[in-house]
XYZ file of C-alpha atoms in Angstrom:
776
model
C 302.947 119.979 -18.280
C 301.767 120.402 -22.110
C 300.501 124.513 -22.173
C 296.774 123.547 -23.534
C 296.589 125.891 -26.908
C 293.610 126.442 -28.994
C 295.340 127.705 -32.211
C 297.841 124.938 -31.841
C 295.888 122.663 -34.059
C 294.974 125.542 -36.727
C 299.076 125.637 -36.882
C 299.469 122.239 -38.231
C 296.603 122.848 -40.523
C 298.203 125.337 -41.729
C 301.829 124.218 -42.580
C 299.718 121.054 -44.104
C 297.833 123.163 -45.786
C 301.394 124.668 -47.980
C 302.873 120.691 -48.828
C 299.901 120.349 -50.735
C 299.260 123.681 -52.351
C 303.136 123.454 -53.154
C 302.310 120.491 -54.660
C 298.581 121.698 -56.733
C 297.695 122.701 -60.319
C 296.579 125.662 -61.775
C 293.228 125.123 -61.096
C 293.470 124.623 -57.933
C 294.662 128.079 -57.471
C 290.518 129.314 -58.911
C 290.010 125.896 -55.937
C 291.917 128.104 -52.920
C 290.592 131.234 -54.190
C 287.217 129.753 -53.607
C 287.515 128.229 -50.945
C 288.991 131.052 -49.367
C 286.517 133.196 -50.112
C 283.735 130.144 -48.163
C 285.868 130.383 -45.700
C 285.563 133.971 -44.639
C 281.601 133.697 -45.304
C 281.719 131.193 -43.112
C 283.774 132.786 -40.358
C 280.845 135.549 -40.283
C 278.402 132.535 -40.580
C 279.831 131.287 -37.549
C 280.856 134.513 -35.250
C 276.391 135.414 -36.049
C 275.502 132.110 -34.771
C 278.272 132.495 -31.647
C 277.567 135.712 -30.688
C 273.318 134.496 -30.111
C 274.651 132.949 -27.196
C 275.524 136.560 -25.862
C 272.305 138.022 -27.289
C 269.699 135.703 -25.079
C 271.390 135.530 -22.173
C 271.491 139.334 -22.304
C 268.222 138.937 -22.774
C 267.363 137.363 -19.997
C 270.095 139.445 -17.687
C 267.600 142.470 -18.715
C 264.379 140.963 -18.233
C 264.925 140.104 -15.095
C 266.516 144.291 -14.327
C 263.156 145.033 -15.874
C 261.228 142.925 -13.265
C 263.345 144.615 -10.519
C 262.251 147.994 -11.066
C 265.634 148.574 -13.210
C 265.921 150.216 -16.346
C 266.905 147.908 -19.911
C 265.198 147.543 -23.479
C 264.472 143.699 -23.142
C 261.984 143.442 -26.768
C 265.078 146.006 -27.986
C 267.914 142.021 -27.570
C 264.877 140.262 -28.074
C 264.120 141.615 -32.198
C 267.889 141.503 -32.338
C 267.930 137.480 -31.998
C 265.031 137.166 -34.238
C 266.751 139.402 -36.737
C 269.913 137.531 -36.508
C 268.585 133.933 -36.528
C 266.344 134.604 -40.012
C 269.786 135.611 -41.543
C 271.776 132.946 -40.672
C 268.553 131.165 -42.212
C 268.226 133.060 -45.276
C 271.282 135.355 -45.110
C 271.885 139.253 -45.848
C 273.162 141.826 -43.309
C 273.410 140.656 -40.004
C 272.458 143.451 -37.407
C 274.696 145.633 -35.069
C 275.439 144.256 -31.546
C 276.113 148.070 -29.849
C 279.381 147.178 -27.960
C 280.491 144.274 -29.783
C 280.072 143.869 -33.612
C 279.127 145.547 -36.516
C 276.404 144.716 -39.395
C 278.177 141.664 -40.783
C 276.769 140.170 -44.000
C 276.522 136.615 -44.205
C 275.678 133.628 -47.123
C 272.313 131.409 -46.852
C 272.738 128.708 -45.221
C 272.738 126.181 -47.773
C 273.194 122.249 -45.757
C 270.312 120.598 -45.267
C 271.229 119.624 -41.610
C 272.625 123.235 -40.255
C 269.383 124.308 -41.260
C 267.405 122.577 -39.224
C 269.702 123.605 -36.172
C 268.633 127.826 -37.404
C 265.048 126.455 -38.177
C 265.140 124.709 -33.797
C 267.187 128.430 -33.425
C 264.514 130.174 -34.247
C 261.351 128.209 -33.344
C 263.883 128.196 -29.359
C 264.313 132.420 -30.025
C 260.513 132.371 -30.383
C 260.267 130.342 -27.375
C 262.552 132.681 -25.080
C 260.745 135.732 -26.086
C 257.600 135.013 -25.734
C 257.950 133.578 -22.515
C 259.688 136.481 -21.187
C 256.762 138.431 -22.797
C 254.452 136.454 -20.375
C 257.414 137.424 -17.393
C 257.381 140.910 -17.745
C 253.176 140.831 -18.108
C 252.370 139.142 -15.244
C 251.322 136.643 -17.267
C 252.073 132.378 -16.472
C 254.023 131.566 -18.380
C 253.156 127.554 -18.486
C 250.595 127.655 -21.347
C 252.421 128.617 -23.685
C 252.979 127.031 -26.802
C 256.835 125.842 -26.919
C 257.015 125.984 -30.996
C 260.456 123.683 -30.384
C 259.074 120.454 -29.362
C 261.160 121.671 -24.953
C 260.042 119.419 -22.381
C 260.486 121.741 -19.307
C 258.500 120.558 -16.681
C 259.413 123.736 -13.990
C 256.130 125.696 -13.221
C 258.726 129.058 -11.952
C 259.009 131.381 -14.409
C 262.424 132.100 -14.066
C 263.958 128.896 -13.982
C 261.878 127.872 -17.151
C 262.982 131.367 -19.456
C 266.810 130.975 -18.416
C 266.372 126.988 -19.527
C 265.022 127.738 -22.675
C 268.144 130.674 -22.267
C 270.064 127.946 -22.591
C 268.950 126.006 -24.652
C 268.971 128.418 -27.582
C 272.858 129.054 -26.288
C 273.693 125.486 -27.097
C 271.470 125.403 -30.418
C 273.645 128.048 -31.291
C 276.886 126.906 -29.947
C 276.488 123.853 -31.802
C 275.280 125.412 -34.766
C 278.578 127.166 -35.038
C 279.973 123.863 -34.215
C 278.084 122.150 -36.977
C 279.245 125.078 -40.007
C 282.696 125.336 -38.525
C 282.893 121.779 -39.213
C 282.055 122.036 -43.029
C 284.154 124.171 -43.714
C 286.636 121.510 -42.456
C 285.561 119.385 -44.711
C 285.609 121.960 -47.627
C 289.367 122.038 -47.203
C 289.998 118.746 -46.723
C 288.570 117.483 -50.055
C 289.764 120.654 -51.030
C 293.115 119.361 -50.387
C 291.826 116.253 -52.073
C 291.388 117.325 -55.227
C 294.709 119.033 -54.895
C 296.918 116.496 -54.734
C 294.948 115.027 -57.501
C 295.613 116.797 -59.885
C 298.830 117.002 -60.399
C 301.751 119.738 -59.266
C 300.638 122.980 -62.536
C 301.765 125.605 -61.261
C 303.684 125.097 -58.691
C 304.949 129.186 -57.960
C 300.986 130.393 -57.863
C 299.612 128.063 -55.553
C 302.661 128.449 -53.515
C 302.336 132.236 -53.430
C 298.316 131.404 -52.990
C 298.860 129.945 -49.707
C 301.115 132.095 -48.658
C 297.751 134.563 -48.632
C 295.564 131.183 -47.353
C 298.823 131.300 -44.504
C 297.924 135.566 -44.098
C 294.104 135.279 -44.457
C 294.241 131.846 -41.504
C 296.128 133.595 -39.633
C 293.785 136.289 -39.720
C 290.750 134.461 -39.153
C 292.903 133.323 -36.438
C 293.853 136.237 -34.941
C 290.161 137.608 -34.453
C 288.831 134.438 -33.228
C 292.438 134.418 -30.572
C 291.345 138.429 -29.746
C 287.899 137.904 -29.024
C 288.150 135.834 -26.378
C 290.920 137.459 -25.358
C 288.768 140.892 -25.428
C 285.457 138.806 -24.219
C 284.511 139.711 -20.237
C 283.536 135.945 -19.880
C 286.079 133.848 -17.878
C 287.038 130.923 -19.762
C 288.545 128.070 -18.009
C 289.822 124.508 -19.558
C 290.291 122.081 -16.668
C 291.446 118.790 -16.922
C 292.494 115.615 -14.493
C 295.919 116.938 -13.364
C 293.950 120.767 -13.153
C 294.124 123.198 -15.101
C 295.217 123.434 -18.862
C 293.909 126.852 -19.739
C 292.179 130.445 -18.747
C 291.416 133.212 -21.346
C 293.499 136.548 -20.310
C 290.030 137.471 -18.500
C 290.572 134.562 -15.729
C 294.461 136.414 -15.477
C 293.535 140.139 -15.601
C 291.166 139.102 -12.727
C 293.752 136.918 -10.522
C 296.654 139.590 -11.335
C 298.562 136.327 -12.180
C 299.639 134.564 -15.711
C 299.006 131.400 -16.841
C 301.979 129.882 -15.276
C 300.546 130.467 -12.204
C 296.790 129.354 -12.055
C 297.834 126.603 -13.603
C 297.355 123.005 -12.648
C 296.579 122.911 -8.977
C 297.240 125.980 -8.774
C 293.760 127.666 -9.869
C 292.662 126.013 -7.196
C 294.292 128.148 -4.466
C 291.772 130.638 -5.301
C 289.140 129.113 -5.261
C 286.915 129.800 -1.745
C 287.817 126.793 0.322
C 283.777 125.993 1.164
C 283.080 126.479 -3.004
C 286.630 123.944 -3.752
C 284.652 120.856 -3.716
C 282.276 121.819 -5.787
C 284.342 122.656 -8.387
C 286.461 120.179 -8.299
C 283.285 117.534 -8.744
C 283.270 119.953 -11.970
C 286.836 118.724 -12.691
C 286.260 116.281 -12.429
C 282.838 114.855 -13.582
C 281.356 118.159 -16.121
C 278.419 118.059 -13.708
C 275.915 120.685 -12.143
C 276.475 122.395 -15.881
C 275.136 125.546 -13.575
C 277.705 126.443 -10.539
C 278.067 129.585 -8.311
C 281.610 129.706 -7.302
C 284.061 132.557 -5.074
C 287.128 133.105 -6.310
C 289.755 135.503 -4.275
C 290.822 138.531 -7.113
C 294.978 140.497 -6.546
C 292.830 142.482 -4.424
C 292.409 139.347 -1.877
C 287.910 140.364 -2.682
C 286.282 137.591 -2.736
C 283.611 137.832 -6.360
C 281.460 135.367 -7.219
C 280.897 133.433 -10.822
C 278.281 132.004 -12.079
C 279.959 129.068 -14.779
C 277.752 127.160 -17.576
C 279.945 124.182 -17.589
C 280.886 122.091 -20.390
C 281.848 118.349 -20.709
C 283.620 117.934 -23.824
C 286.338 115.692 -22.901
C 284.861 113.498 -25.919
C 286.414 116.335 -28.126
C 290.159 115.712 -29.296
C 290.749 118.718 -29.858
C 290.172 119.767 -26.175
C 289.590 117.081 -23.460
C 288.682 118.518 -20.939
C 285.817 120.194 -19.188
C 285.129 123.548 -20.333
C 283.802 126.345 -17.933
C 282.710 129.281 -19.382
C 282.163 132.053 -16.198
C 281.437 135.653 -15.557
C 281.264 137.942 -12.556
C 278.506 138.429 -11.031
C 279.626 140.016 -8.061
C 277.535 142.934 -8.230
C 274.032 140.720 -9.267
C 274.119 139.385 -5.675
C 275.148 141.859 -3.423
C 272.170 143.556 -5.264
C 269.647 140.443 -4.720
C 271.689 140.750 -0.945
C 270.720 143.892 -0.346
C 266.259 143.681 -2.053
C 266.458 141.237 0.344
C 267.908 142.778 3.375
C 265.833 146.007 2.052
C 262.595 143.334 2.282
C 263.186 141.719 5.873
C 264.920 145.229 7.664
C 263.200 148.603 8.423
C 264.629 151.606 6.800
C 265.598 154.081 9.783
C 266.607 151.755 11.914
C 268.104 148.845 10.683
C 265.581 146.833 12.606
C 264.028 143.680 11.434
C 260.671 144.635 10.354
C 256.976 142.756 10.149
C 257.522 140.429 7.784
C 260.890 139.236 8.901
C 259.877 139.465 12.531
C 256.764 137.255 11.688
C 258.899 134.543 10.373
C 261.022 134.701 13.601
C 258.029 134.599 15.460
C 256.610 131.069 13.883
C 260.293 129.323 14.197
C 259.719 130.473 18.030
C 256.644 129.216 18.446
C 257.503 125.288 16.209
C 260.524 126.181 18.210
C 257.990 126.172 22.135
C 256.071 123.363 20.346
C 259.064 121.078 21.007
C 260.447 122.159 23.613
C 257.802 123.795 25.346
C 259.848 126.970 26.495
C 258.129 130.494 26.347
C 256.949 132.394 24.378
C 256.622 135.798 24.279
C 255.339 138.807 21.929
C 255.794 142.721 23.298
C 253.831 146.166 21.525
C 255.897 149.370 22.085
C 253.601 152.047 21.283
C 256.119 155.860 22.129
C 253.459 158.386 24.261
C 253.975 162.270 22.913
C 255.495 160.837 20.141
C 253.354 162.481 18.017
C 254.024 166.112 20.042
C 258.075 165.881 19.090
C 257.153 165.225 15.799
C 254.512 168.446 14.925
C 257.333 170.517 17.499
C 261.106 169.660 16.132
C 260.353 167.857 12.883
C 260.349 164.517 11.096
C 263.640 164.581 11.020
C 263.743 164.894 14.554
C 261.314 162.386 14.866
C 263.378 159.920 12.505
C 266.101 160.383 14.945
C 264.130 160.115 18.384
C 263.308 156.429 16.671
C 266.500 155.659 15.646
C 267.725 156.204 19.241
C 265.229 154.581 21.500
C 265.949 151.364 19.036
C 269.468 151.554 20.220
C 268.038 151.560 24.042
C 265.583 148.888 22.856
C 268.699 146.906 21.706
C 270.878 147.400 24.381
C 268.756 146.272 27.232
C 266.961 143.436 25.148
C 269.446 139.750 24.673
C 271.101 138.608 21.743
C 268.139 135.454 21.227
C 265.775 138.387 21.579
C 264.033 139.502 18.555
C 263.569 143.616 18.671
C 261.597 145.051 15.284
C 259.813 148.458 13.918
C 256.700 147.812 12.355
C 255.654 151.713 11.669
C 255.719 155.106 12.848
C 256.054 154.985 16.737
C 255.746 151.505 17.035
C 258.238 148.607 18.428
C 257.538 144.556 18.373
C 259.453 141.923 20.888
C 260.181 138.676 20.828
C 261.085 136.810 23.765
C 261.706 133.177 23.726
C 262.613 130.896 26.025
C 261.263 133.047 28.877
C 258.177 132.253 32.007
C 256.041 135.708 32.350
C 258.014 136.736 35.302
C 261.119 137.253 33.237
C 258.929 138.471 30.282
C 257.789 141.788 31.803
C 260.675 142.084 34.285
C 262.668 142.613 30.752
C 259.765 144.728 29.417
C 259.921 146.280 32.852
C 263.196 148.001 32.294
C 262.590 148.948 29.216
C 260.003 151.538 30.079
C 262.407 152.469 32.728
C 265.715 153.059 30.459
C 263.125 154.622 27.995
C 262.174 156.999 30.906
C 265.881 158.308 31.119
C 266.083 161.538 29.023
C 267.126 161.477 24.840
C 269.638 164.806 23.932
C 267.388 166.032 20.034
C 268.700 168.689 18.811
C 270.098 170.011 22.218
C 266.511 168.968 24.124
C 265.909 166.704 27.178
C 263.000 164.733 25.868
C 261.969 162.071 28.668
C 259.660 159.371 26.669
C 257.271 157.061 27.969
C 255.717 153.969 25.795
C 252.760 151.594 25.935
C 253.484 148.255 25.888
C 251.169 144.695 26.008
C 252.532 141.844 25.782
C 251.575 137.879 24.932
C 252.552 134.552 26.161
C 252.137 131.729 23.669
C 250.055 129.155 25.403
C 246.112 129.397 26.790
C 244.532 128.846 23.719
C 247.027 131.117 21.513
C 247.891 128.795 18.468
C 249.566 131.181 15.679
C 251.901 133.717 15.257
C 249.384 136.137 13.764
C 247.167 135.344 16.660
C 249.944 135.719 19.031
C 250.202 139.458 17.738
C 247.022 140.360 17.262
C 246.746 139.867 21.374
C 249.820 142.304 21.669
C 247.833 144.853 20.258
C 245.390 143.873 22.178
C 246.853 144.342 25.714
C 249.042 147.740 24.113
C 246.050 149.586 23.422
C 245.042 148.760 26.852
C 247.747 150.209 28.479
C 246.456 153.552 26.294
C 243.501 153.861 27.385
C 243.997 152.886 31.140
C 247.008 155.928 31.312
C 249.712 154.781 29.062
C 253.069 154.352 29.976
C 252.365 151.367 31.705
C 252.582 147.924 31.141
C 249.568 145.241 30.009
C 249.127 142.186 29.374
C 245.965 140.000 27.342
C 243.783 138.780 28.709
C 240.493 137.188 26.842
C 237.841 139.666 28.265
C 240.666 142.612 26.849
C 239.314 140.972 23.277
C 235.685 140.847 23.978
C 235.138 144.634 25.715
C 237.781 146.108 21.999
C 235.201 143.505 19.761
C 232.414 145.819 21.611
C 234.132 148.970 21.395
C 234.712 148.204 17.331
C 231.394 147.393 16.872
C 229.888 150.382 18.160
C 232.847 151.861 16.409
C 230.797 150.613 12.978
C 227.614 150.885 14.421
C 228.286 154.972 14.530
C 229.840 155.671 11.127
C 225.880 153.453 10.457
C 223.848 155.518 11.907
C 225.453 158.612 10.576
C 224.215 157.686 6.536
C 221.243 155.959 8.135
C 220.601 159.760 10.184
C 220.158 157.884 13.348
C 220.873 160.986 15.462
C 219.055 163.475 16.220
C 219.294 167.043 18.045
C 217.315 167.790 21.234
C 217.823 170.454 23.317
C 217.963 172.223 26.886
C 216.391 175.089 27.557
C 218.751 177.678 29.648
C 217.098 179.786 32.251
C 217.705 183.441 33.773
C 217.563 183.246 37.898
C 216.556 186.285 38.350
C 213.637 186.428 36.091
C 212.997 182.766 34.901
C 213.718 183.627 30.995
C 214.469 181.558 28.478
C 217.494 183.063 27.399
C 219.439 180.232 25.518
C 219.108 176.354 25.432
C 221.580 173.941 24.555
C 222.326 171.095 21.643
C 222.979 167.710 23.076
C 223.296 165.032 20.321
C 220.409 161.695 21.092
C 221.093 158.899 19.093
C 218.351 155.546 18.898
C 220.297 152.853 17.191
C 217.730 149.959 15.595
C 219.581 147.832 17.789
C 220.482 148.988 20.545
C 218.580 151.586 20.765
C 218.734 154.606 22.946
C 222.104 154.677 23.826
C 223.676 157.447 26.238
C 226.177 159.532 25.146
C 228.673 158.954 27.594
C 228.218 155.920 26.096
C 229.444 156.848 22.158
C 231.185 159.796 21.841
C 234.572 159.228 23.758
C 233.763 156.144 21.179
C 233.786 158.866 19.446
C 236.652 160.520 20.436
C 239.107 157.921 19.498
C 238.261 156.898 16.448
C 238.003 160.299 14.950
C 234.435 160.209 14.698
C 233.188 163.144 16.937
C 234.285 165.533 13.377
C 231.621 164.562 11.539
C 229.092 163.918 14.356
C 229.548 167.259 15.678
C 229.792 168.830 11.960
C 226.124 167.994 12.000
C 224.854 168.827 15.213
C 226.724 172.191 14.626
C 224.742 172.257 11.242
C 221.471 171.315 12.740
C 221.793 173.758 15.297
C 222.230 176.318 13.974
C 219.858 175.609 10.959
C 216.988 174.712 13.984
C 218.739 178.361 15.632
C 218.211 180.613 12.279
C 214.363 178.615 11.834
C 212.826 179.688 15.286
C 214.381 182.919 14.622
C 212.539 183.320 11.217
C 209.448 182.871 13.038
C 209.999 185.331 15.169
C 209.951 183.067 18.550
C 213.365 184.390 20.150
C 213.448 187.126 22.322
C 217.363 189.203 22.119
C 219.826 188.026 23.343
C 218.803 184.246 23.048
C 222.159 182.304 22.655
C 222.312 178.502 20.808
C 225.063 177.049 22.721
C 226.779 173.382 21.039
C 229.323 172.126 22.430
C 232.995 171.672 20.986
C 235.286 169.037 21.003
C 239.713 168.693 21.707
C 239.234 167.480 18.198
C 237.333 169.062 16.147
C 239.193 172.694 17.520
C 242.484 171.208 14.960
C 240.927 171.026 12.157
C 240.039 174.078 11.390
C 236.452 174.699 12.765
C 236.597 178.197 12.851
C 235.316 178.495 8.747
C 232.829 175.654 9.275
C 230.963 177.330 11.402
C 231.211 181.222 9.373
C 230.398 178.204 7.077
C 226.923 177.406 8.380
C 226.726 180.514 10.242
C 226.470 182.294 6.233
C 224.025 179.430 4.789
C 221.646 179.942 6.987
C 221.439 182.920 7.919
C 222.221 183.224 11.722
C 223.690 186.279 13.362
C 227.422 185.161 14.792
C 225.892 186.793 18.471
C 223.411 183.792 18.706
C 225.900 180.857 18.176
C 228.144 179.930 21.868
C 230.081 176.872 21.592
C 230.813 174.895 24.918
C 234.629 173.526 25.315
C 236.134 171.894 28.336
C 238.650 173.452 30.606
C 240.960 170.472 29.902
C 240.685 170.702 25.875
C 241.718 174.599 26.201
C 244.617 173.720 29.063
C 246.645 170.989 26.778
C 250.048 171.504 26.452
C 252.406 172.142 22.625
C 251.373 172.280 19.137
C 247.627 171.006 19.870
C 246.724 173.041 22.376
C 247.595 175.688 20.667
C 245.789 175.310 17.876
C 242.944 175.060 20.280
C 243.509 178.866 21.089
C 243.733 180.126 18.281
C 241.043 178.595 17.308
C 238.272 179.993 19.368
C 240.515 183.492 19.456
C 238.971 183.613 15.560
C 235.481 182.456 16.270
C 235.158 185.027 19.758
C 236.623 187.681 17.131
C 233.839 187.035 14.578
C 231.375 187.472 17.351
C 230.657 183.378 18.484
C 230.495 183.495 21.944
C 232.562 181.176 23.724
C 231.737 178.714 27.021
C 234.518 177.342 29.146
C 232.153 173.508 30.285
C 232.520 171.782 33.172
C 235.192 174.336 34.410
C 236.764 173.312 37.989
C 237.912 169.896 36.907
C 240.145 170.791 34.267
C 242.346 172.628 36.837
C 243.505 175.204 34.355
C 244.926 178.215 36.444
C 243.845 181.934 36.660
C 246.808 183.334 34.499
C 245.029 181.083 31.652
C 242.024 182.280 32.258
C 242.862 185.550 31.839
C 244.760 185.255 28.461
C 241.213 183.526 27.294
C 238.218 184.243 24.927
C 235.910 183.618 27.158
C 232.104 185.390 27.897
C 230.466 182.156 30.002
C 231.705 180.085 32.866
C 229.475 176.909 33.302
C 229.988 175.348 37.324
C 230.465 171.293 36.676
C 227.380 170.097 38.345
C 229.753 168.069 40.730
C 229.579 170.938 42.447
C 226.060 172.158 41.795
C 224.457 169.277 43.008
C 226.857 168.821 46.405
C 225.997 172.865 47.189
C 223.087 172.641 49.556
C 224.771 169.402 52.194
C 228.867 170.599 51.251
C 230.007 173.057 52.172
C 233.476 171.875 50.206
C 231.401 172.733 46.779
C 229.561 175.493 47.913
C 232.702 177.308 48.854
C 233.601 175.783 44.902
C 230.961 177.120 43.524
C 231.432 180.250 44.905
C 234.554 181.066 44.116
C 234.396 179.872 40.714
C 230.890 182.618 40.904
C 232.876 185.026 42.286
C 235.848 184.626 39.866
C 233.374 184.676 36.337
C 231.718 187.974 37.403
C 235.750 189.282 38.612
C 236.654 189.115 35.016
C 233.581 190.517 33.781
C 231.802 187.030 32.682
C 228.438 184.980 33.604
C 228.014 182.364 34.774
C 225.271 179.346 34.768
C 225.429 176.460 36.924
C 224.204 173.087 34.757
C 222.589 169.541 36.020
C 219.522 171.696 38.807
C 217.361 168.802 40.060
C 215.946 170.551 42.834
C 214.309 174.256 44.469
C 216.929 173.656 47.049
C 219.939 173.482 44.708
C 218.421 176.781 42.902
C 218.208 179.037 46.393
C 221.968 178.400 47.011
C 222.336 178.840 43.423
C 220.794 182.792 43.608
C 222.641 182.899 46.964
C 225.573 182.569 45.538
C 224.754 185.083 42.734
C 224.455 182.379 39.886
C 223.130 184.147 36.694
C 222.178 181.683 34.436
C 220.709 178.208 35.426
C 220.203 174.716 33.957
C 219.182 171.069 34.365
C 215.421 169.126 35.165
C 214.448 171.312 37.358
C 213.674 173.462 34.616
C 213.301 170.879 31.154
C 214.913 167.782 29.865
C 216.406 167.452 26.480
C 213.387 168.192 24.329
C 212.222 168.038 20.811
C 212.948 170.738 18.318
C 208.702 171.078 18.491
C 207.628 171.291 22.157
C 211.096 173.974 22.669
C 208.917 175.770 19.420
C 205.769 175.489 21.654
C 207.854 176.499 24.861
C 209.056 179.587 22.903
C 205.289 179.658 21.376
C 203.982 179.702 25.118
C 206.066 180.984 27.150
C 204.888 177.870 29.596
C 207.894 175.501 30.688
C 205.766 174.159 33.798
C 204.552 170.863 31.328
C 207.771 170.053 29.701
C 209.794 169.391 32.941
C 210.860 166.459 33.940
C 209.000 164.018 35.892
């Protein structure tokens, strides 16, 4: 097979020029010098015109990099394109390109046909940069007026940009070919003129011919150097296989031209891509393709090739493939795609990929009638791990949990992480019993200790399970049902599995509605504070009041605290509600004090939740007391027993807050004592001034010996620790008598007075007669 050599035609032309110049005359010497000079100018013009293709492709690449958030300067490249196009038309110095060419002077193009091509290229450059700017600005590109009369129906901005870039490259190359063809015609005309001028000045002509040979060789070497040093891969394919490979291809593969000629080239193409490459070889299409080629290190490299059908060109007679290595770009795209659909911490699918697979599973289930289930898993106690061991330990714990779940789930299932400590499991082709059995295995496996930072931890989880069917229509709805069931599992005590039922959603809807109304009620000042007196059992005097929050809703009427307080606790609204009660109680007590209505030792008691104690409560209390001008000894704070005996960082923070408040003079009481199972050792360490006996023991002490014994022991314990004991919920004389006999210090209940507005409390403080304020 005769090897294809791009410079062979040039060599034959040089021989012909030598023979012709041997017969030229003295005039032909001048023409030869003129032709050589013009050829050099044409070479510069061809170089600038040809590099426009590289600049157009570089501009598209830099636009894509900037859009992906990477550093590039497409505006600079676009400016080089435009400036070079102007220079090709009107002459001047073409700008330098970093890493490629220096500044190059080119003459003005005079040929009308070439000027038309260059003018078309200038318009295409304008359209290319306008489209690129619109793409970077995130604006639509379809309304850009195309000045070069392109007919592009695509609406995708990236594809439009690439098409305009390809058109720009093609027009630039066509212009370069036209300039080269003009140069060839000039040389041909020169040969004819020299033949007619005669043989005069043969010796001088021969000398000039030798000079021309040297110049031509330099020009050929220049173009050969461009091809040899280019990173683009050039291949020429003919009916008999590969006819030519550029040095860059040989360097990549590590073999010479002889090894890749003919059918040898196809040995390095990936088997899955050979059909596409053979199609391009035989038909010249598709014009753009990506295929894989093995290099000398046995690595598969992705090549993006532009195919030009030049079989009709007698100088080439083949299909030319200009390719470049885009392996890094392909790998980056694959990595970005993986990151977009997977969790970065555990490597599991994320919510987007889970939703996509769930959609496919539901579509398959509609055809096959197989069951589909979604389980949402929320880890119990994960926050404590983060708080006590740090977020690095929390991340490691999540990875271990993901491994545990992955080992249990089936290969056909999809395990995903939605974020935080929430996981999701998609179960395909299973019944309800099989789904429950699977998630129960997750709970069982999770209960096994996990070694974390040399500590063994055992976690629980709350799992909500939703099954496809029963009116479920979409993947989002199925996920939402599983989420509702998961919250039901949390409310039911955690560490359990709940299967979605419609009434769960209704109950959740009611809770969400109540939460919204609480927020609105705070803004509209629908909440107010009532006060219930506390009585000294020995003297019957009022020694304090308890501030109690009340809500009068326009739509619900009077809402009992037992209805809205748990909702406020769950969603954090207890923080602003508690701040409102504290401010109202402190200001009201200060008002009564300024009127001289309060006896010595009078205390207003305000209830605190565990959440409030973990939010810097001591600073808020101090600010309220200072603003109202009230002594800390006139404020008491009631906390539940469970709020201060809890373990972990939250319990430590609550106890520290109580210590600071007590040190500032604020009184502390334990509410509902006896229901939280606190130990005597803990009670001894707490900053407490008063113990409240729970109403359940008080109301049963008159008829139940056990309740009476518990109450007596609580009172005795309080006195032994130097604390006061108050009995709450007294509603009868028998209960009051029993509390007196048991030694209680204070009493509170409807027997004395119901919770009253501030005005009625003021009347009682002024007149000292509370009998008319007793509950009916």
